[in-house]
Amino acid sequence: MPRETASAHNDPVATVTATSQEEWEELCSRAFVPLRVTSGERSFLATMDHHVADSVSFTRVRAAVRTVGGEVSRTAALIEEDDVDMALFSLQLGGVTTVEQQGRRTTIDAAEGALYLADEPYRLGVPVTIDSLVVKAPMSLLGLDRTSLSDLTARTLSLRTFPALSLLRRVAGSHVAGRPVVTGASETARICLELLAGALRSAAGSPVPARSHESVRAAVRIRIAQGLADPHLDVHALATAEHLSARTVHAVFAEVDSSPAHEIRSLRMQRAQRLLNETNLPIAEIAISCGFEEPTSFTRAFRRWSGETPRSYRDSARSHDR
């Protein structure tokens, strides 16, 4: 049986490890739809970090088949036994995967993705290793008719061409990594669905609805996390990067009793706490990496945030771990 470990996100499904083709087949079939897995492996290791909310799931999939490679297939016989109206979208984080459906075959590399539908046969080929983020959702929630979705299957969609997919990867990836930019699996799943639907509608040439305030907050938080070392990071820079007005950015955070300044300060202090806990970096270097030009201003800000100086926080955290 696949081995489960506790989830760090309070989600109903834990991280699971499989060490054989049979275990991996069972795991994939439980998380997605009934599938067949074949491989010529002598050494096999795969892990899945699966998060589900309502009818949408997002899953980090990592597998290594050390010889010939492997294949995951959805056959006509499996569809006859369990016909489900689900769409799946694989975003490639590392390695290469091939996707075959509707007589088409495409190869997706890092920063690319492809759609496939569970009510028709498909095959996913894994030459050696795979590192993917898979989003699964009912077709009815994607805002396109069945014919339009079918026309998009097994076609490569680049994250550079469809920025919504890049944001999807970062939002879901932050949750899987234990540093979520939004609260909980449900909100993450809603944003993933919105972003996937928007990218697919854009690829199909259909109008894309206006962004939700949830996705705007997520995008701004990701911009903040990317720019924490910049001492001049402010709402105007964030708004410009997201093609929004500063007024709009203030408004979407006010809805959740926050503000851009609070978000910047909070993420800076969270980074500082991680670096103090997990590294031996000098405090002056931590200050710079968190956007403070002077260690003294960092110390004052950290004391206001935590009630301790950075040095006393590090000392107490380490003594607690002994």
mmCIF file of C-alpha atoms in Angstrom, residues 138-300:
data_model
loop_
_atom_site.group_PDB
_atom_site.id
_atom_site.type_symbol
_atom_site.label_atom_id
_atom_site.label_comp_id
_atom_site.label_asym_id
_atom_site.label_seq_id
_atom_site.Cartn_x
_atom_site.Cartn_y
_atom_site.Cartn_z
ATOM 1 C CA PRO A 138 -15.545 19.336 -13.651
ATOM 2 C CA MET A 139 -15.752 20.376 -17.298
ATOM 3 C CA SER A 140 -18.906 22.333 -16.533
ATOM 4 C CA LEU A 141 -16.938 24.775 -14.364
ATOM 5 C CA LEU A 142 -14.440 25.781 -17.047
ATOM 6 C CA GLY A 143 -16.738 28.124 -18.984
ATOM 7 C CA LEU A 144 -16.362 26.376 -22.356
ATOM 8 C CA ASP A 145 -18.579 23.902 -24.173
ATOM 9 C CA ARG A 146 -17.518 20.297 -24.667
ATOM 10 C CA THR A 147 -16.435 20.851 -28.289
ATOM 11 C CA SER A 148 -14.183 23.785 -27.384
ATOM 12 C CA LEU A 149 -12.550 21.820 -24.563
ATOM 13 C CA SER A 150 -12.013 18.853 -26.867
ATOM 14 C CA ASP A 151 -10.317 21.118 -29.421
ATOM 15 C CA LEU A 152 -7.808 22.196 -26.743
ATOM 16 C CA THR A 153 -6.782 18.715 -25.589
ATOM 17 C CA ALA A 154 -3.203 17.556 -26.149
ATOM 18 C CA ARG A 155 -2.070 21.011 -27.215
ATOM 19 C CA THR A 156 0.870 22.716 -25.551
ATOM 20 C CA LEU A 157 0.021 25.880 -23.613
ATOM 21 C CA SER A 158 3.024 27.942 -22.546
ATOM 22 C CA LEU A 159 3.082 29.832 -19.273
ATOM 23 C CA ARG A 160 4.770 32.694 -21.112
ATOM 24 C CA THR A 161 1.819 32.978 -23.479
ATOM 25 C CA PHE A 162 -0.827 32.531 -20.775
ATOM 26 C CA PRO A 163 0.239 34.408 -17.610
ATOM 27 C CA ALA A 164 -2.781 33.035 -15.710
ATOM 28 C CA LEU A 165 -1.084 29.620 -15.776
ATOM 29 C CA SER A 166 2.075 31.076 -14.279
ATOM 30 C CA LEU A 167 0.039 32.556 -11.438
ATOM 31 C CA LEU A 168 -1.810 29.243 -11.015
ATOM 32 C CA ARG A 169 1.521 27.454 -10.619
ATOM 33 C CA ARG A 170 2.677 29.899 -7.967
ATOM 34 C CA VAL A 171 -0.593 29.928 -6.010
ATOM 35 C CA ALA A 172 -0.927 26.139 -5.891
ATOM 36 C CA GLY A 173 2.819 25.690 -5.425
ATOM 37 C CA SER A 174 2.857 28.007 -2.417
ATOM 38 C CA HIS A 175 0.166 25.891 -0.753
ATOM 39 C CA VAL A 176 1.939 22.613 -1.497
ATOM 40 C CA ALA A 177 5.228 24.048 -0.196
ATOM 41 C CA GLY A 178 3.617 25.026 3.107
ATOM 42 C CA ARG A 179 3.846 28.781 2.525
ATOM 43 C CA PRO A 180 0.401 29.563 1.092
ATOM 44 C CA VAL A 181 -0.329 33.008 -0.267
ATOM 45 C CA VAL A 182 -4.045 32.481 0.407
ATOM 46 C CA THR A 183 -5.925 30.936 3.312
ATOM 47 C CA GLY A 184 -6.679 27.243 3.000
ATOM 48 C CA ALA A 185 -7.192 24.674 0.270
ATOM 49 C CA SER A 186 -10.690 25.920 -0.612
ATOM 50 C CA GLU A 187 -9.567 29.406 -1.588
ATOM 51 C CA THR A 188 -6.527 27.992 -3.390
ATOM 52 C CA ALA A 189 -8.763 25.623 -5.360
ATOM 53 C CA ARG A 190 -11.163 28.430 -6.303
ATOM 54 C CA ILE A 191 -8.319 30.584 -7.582
ATOM 55 C CA CYS A 192 -6.777 27.649 -9.486
ATOM 56 C CA LEU A 193 -10.130 26.994 -11.156
ATOM 57 C CA GLU A 194 -10.571 30.655 -12.094
ATOM 58 C CA LEU A 195 -7.051 30.903 -13.533
ATOM 59 C CA LEU A 196 -7.284 27.636 -15.452
ATOM 60 C CA ALA A 197 -10.687 28.568 -16.871
ATOM 61 C CA GLY A 198 -9.369 31.987 -17.892
ATOM 62 C CA ALA A 199 -6.325 30.527 -19.645
ATOM 63 C CA LEU A 200 -8.413 27.949 -21.508
ATOM 64 C CA ARG A 201 -10.981 30.561 -22.558
ATOM 65 C CA SER A 202 -8.159 32.767 -23.817
ATOM 66 C CA ALA A 203 -6.641 29.843 -25.748
ATOM 67 C CA ALA A 204 -10.064 29.149 -27.290
ATOM 68 C CA GLY A 205 -10.516 32.806 -28.288
ATOM 69 C CA SER A 206 -13.404 33.331 -25.864
ATOM 70 C CA PRO A 207 -13.884 36.389 -23.619
ATOM 71 C CA VAL A 208 -12.164 36.112 -20.235
ATOM 72 C CA PRO A 209 -14.144 37.358 -17.195
ATOM 73 C CA ALA A 210 -12.708 40.065 -14.969
ATOM 74 C CA ARG A 211 -10.340 38.838 -12.272
ATOM 75 C CA SER A 212 -11.823 38.068 -8.877
ATOM 76 C CA HIS A 213 -10.572 39.962 -5.868
ATOM 77 C CA GLU A 214 -9.289 36.645 -4.463
ATOM 78 C CA SER A 215 -6.993 36.160 -7.432
ATOM 79 C CA VAL A 216 -5.863 39.802 -7.326
ATOM 80 C CA ARG A 217 -4.872 39.424 -3.662
ATOM 81 C CA ALA A 218 -3.006 36.209 -4.463
ATOM 82 C CA ALA A 219 -1.162 37.843 -7.362
ATOM 83 C CA VAL A 220 -0.156 40.846 -5.249
ATOM 84 C CA ARG A 221 1.048 38.628 -2.406
ATOM 85 C CA ILE A 222 3.206 36.699 -4.853
ATOM 86 C CA ARG A 223 4.631 39.983 -6.173
ATOM 87 C CA ILE A 224 5.408 40.968 -2.582
ATOM 88 C CA ALA A 225 7.134 37.651 -1.870
ATOM 89 C CA GLN A 226 9.247 38.069 -4.996
ATOM 90 C CA GLY A 227 10.225 41.618 -4.093
ATOM 91 C CA LEU A 228 10.796 41.441 -0.342
ATOM 92 C CA ALA A 229 14.472 42.385 -0.666
ATOM 93 C CA ASP A 230 13.542 45.674 -2.345
ATOM 94 C CA PRO A 231 13.458 48.395 0.327
ATOM 95 C CA HIS A 232 11.359 50.578 -1.987
ATOM 96 C CA LEU A 233 8.588 48.024 -2.522
ATOM 97 C CA ASP A 234 5.235 49.773 -2.118
ATOM 98 C CA VAL A 235 1.639 49.700 -3.306
ATOM 99 C CA HIS A 236 2.389 51.776 -6.400
ATOM 100 C CA ALA A 237 5.028 49.325 -7.610
ATOM 101 C CA LEU A 238 2.708 46.389 -6.925
ATOM 102 C CA ALA A 239 -0.242 48.030 -8.677
ATOM 103 C CA THR A 240 1.854 48.877 -11.741
ATOM 104 C CA ALA A 241 3.157 45.306 -11.999
ATOM 105 C CA GLU A 242 -0.414 43.969 -11.938
ATOM 106 C CA HIS A 243 -1.785 46.644 -14.305
ATOM 107 C CA LEU A 244 -4.079 47.953 -11.593
ATOM 108 C CA SER A 245 -4.562 51.243 -9.800
ATOM 109 C CA ALA A 246 -3.221 51.713 -6.288
ATOM 110 C CA ARG A 247 -6.808 52.468 -5.229
ATOM 111 C CA THR A 248 -7.926 49.028 -6.460
ATOM 112 C CA VAL A 249 -5.120 47.246 -4.619
ATOM 113 C CA HIS A 250 -6.012 49.066 -1.391
ATOM 114 C CA ALA A 251 -9.693 48.177 -1.885
ATOM 115 C CA VAL A 252 -9.207 44.430 -2.436
ATOM 116 C CA PHE A 253 -7.113 44.131 0.734
ATOM 117 C CA ALA A 254 -9.512 46.291 2.751
ATOM 118 C CA GLU A 255 -12.149 43.626 2.054
ATOM 119 C CA VAL A 256 -10.155 41.222 4.248
ATOM 120 C CA ASP A 257 -9.235 43.855 6.869
ATOM 121 C CA SER A 258 -5.705 44.218 5.566
ATOM 122 C CA SER A 259 -3.642 46.629 3.506
ATOM 123 C CA PRO A 260 -0.694 46.404 1.084
ATOM 124 C CA ALA A 261 1.607 47.870 3.731
ATOM 125 C CA HIS A 262 0.498 45.271 6.274
ATOM 126 C CA GLU A 263 1.003 42.480 3.734
ATOM 127 C CA ILE A 264 4.532 43.671 2.945
ATOM 128 C CA ARG A 265 5.426 43.985 6.619
ATOM 129 C CA SER A 266 3.906 40.598 7.478
ATOM 130 C CA LEU A 267 5.687 38.712 4.703
ATOM 131 C CA ARG A 268 8.987 40.412 5.552
ATOM 132 C CA MET A 269 8.705 39.365 9.172
ATOM 133 C CA GLN A 270 7.706 35.819 8.226
ATOM 134 C CA ARG A 271 10.781 35.567 6.018
ATOM 135 C CA ALA A 272 12.933 36.961 8.797
ATOM 136 C CA GLN A 273 11.577 34.364 11.241
ATOM 137 C CA ARG A 274 12.310 31.531 8.791
ATOM 138 C CA LEU A 275 15.840 32.733 8.161
ATOM 139 C CA LEU A 276 16.517 33.188 11.864
ATOM 140 C CA ASN A 277 15.187 29.691 12.566
ATOM 141 C CA GLU A 278 16.608 27.794 9.626
ATOM 142 C CA THR A 279 19.929 29.454 8.750
ATOM 143 C CA ASN A 280 23.089 30.794 10.341
ATOM 144 C CA LEU A 281 23.050 33.937 8.241
ATOM 145 C CA PRO A 282 24.254 37.043 10.073
ATOM 146 C CA ILE A 283 21.429 39.306 11.167
ATOM 147 C CA ALA A 284 22.730 42.092 8.918
ATOM 148 C CA GLU A 285 22.329 39.803 5.862
ATOM 149 C CA ILE A 286 18.832 38.771 6.950
ATOM 150 C CA ALA A 287 17.925 42.444 7.277
ATOM 151 C CA ILE A 288 19.006 43.119 3.673
ATOM 152 C CA SER A 289 17.178 40.074 2.311
ATOM 153 C CA CYS A 290 14.008 41.312 4.012
ATOM 154 C CA GLY A 291 14.204 44.797 2.495
ATOM 155 C CA PHE A 292 15.873 46.750 5.303
ATOM 156 C CA GLU A 293 18.804 48.977 4.407
ATOM 157 C CA GLU A 294 20.024 49.184 8.023
ATOM 158 C CA PRO A 295 20.198 46.371 10.640
ATOM 159 C CA THR A 296 18.986 48.792 13.315
ATOM 160 C CA SER A 297 15.737 49.514 11.469
ATOM 161 C CA PHE A 298 15.261 45.775 10.981
ATOM 162 C CA THR A 299 15.762 45.152 14.695
ATOM 163 C CA ARG A 300 13.189 47.812 15.610
#
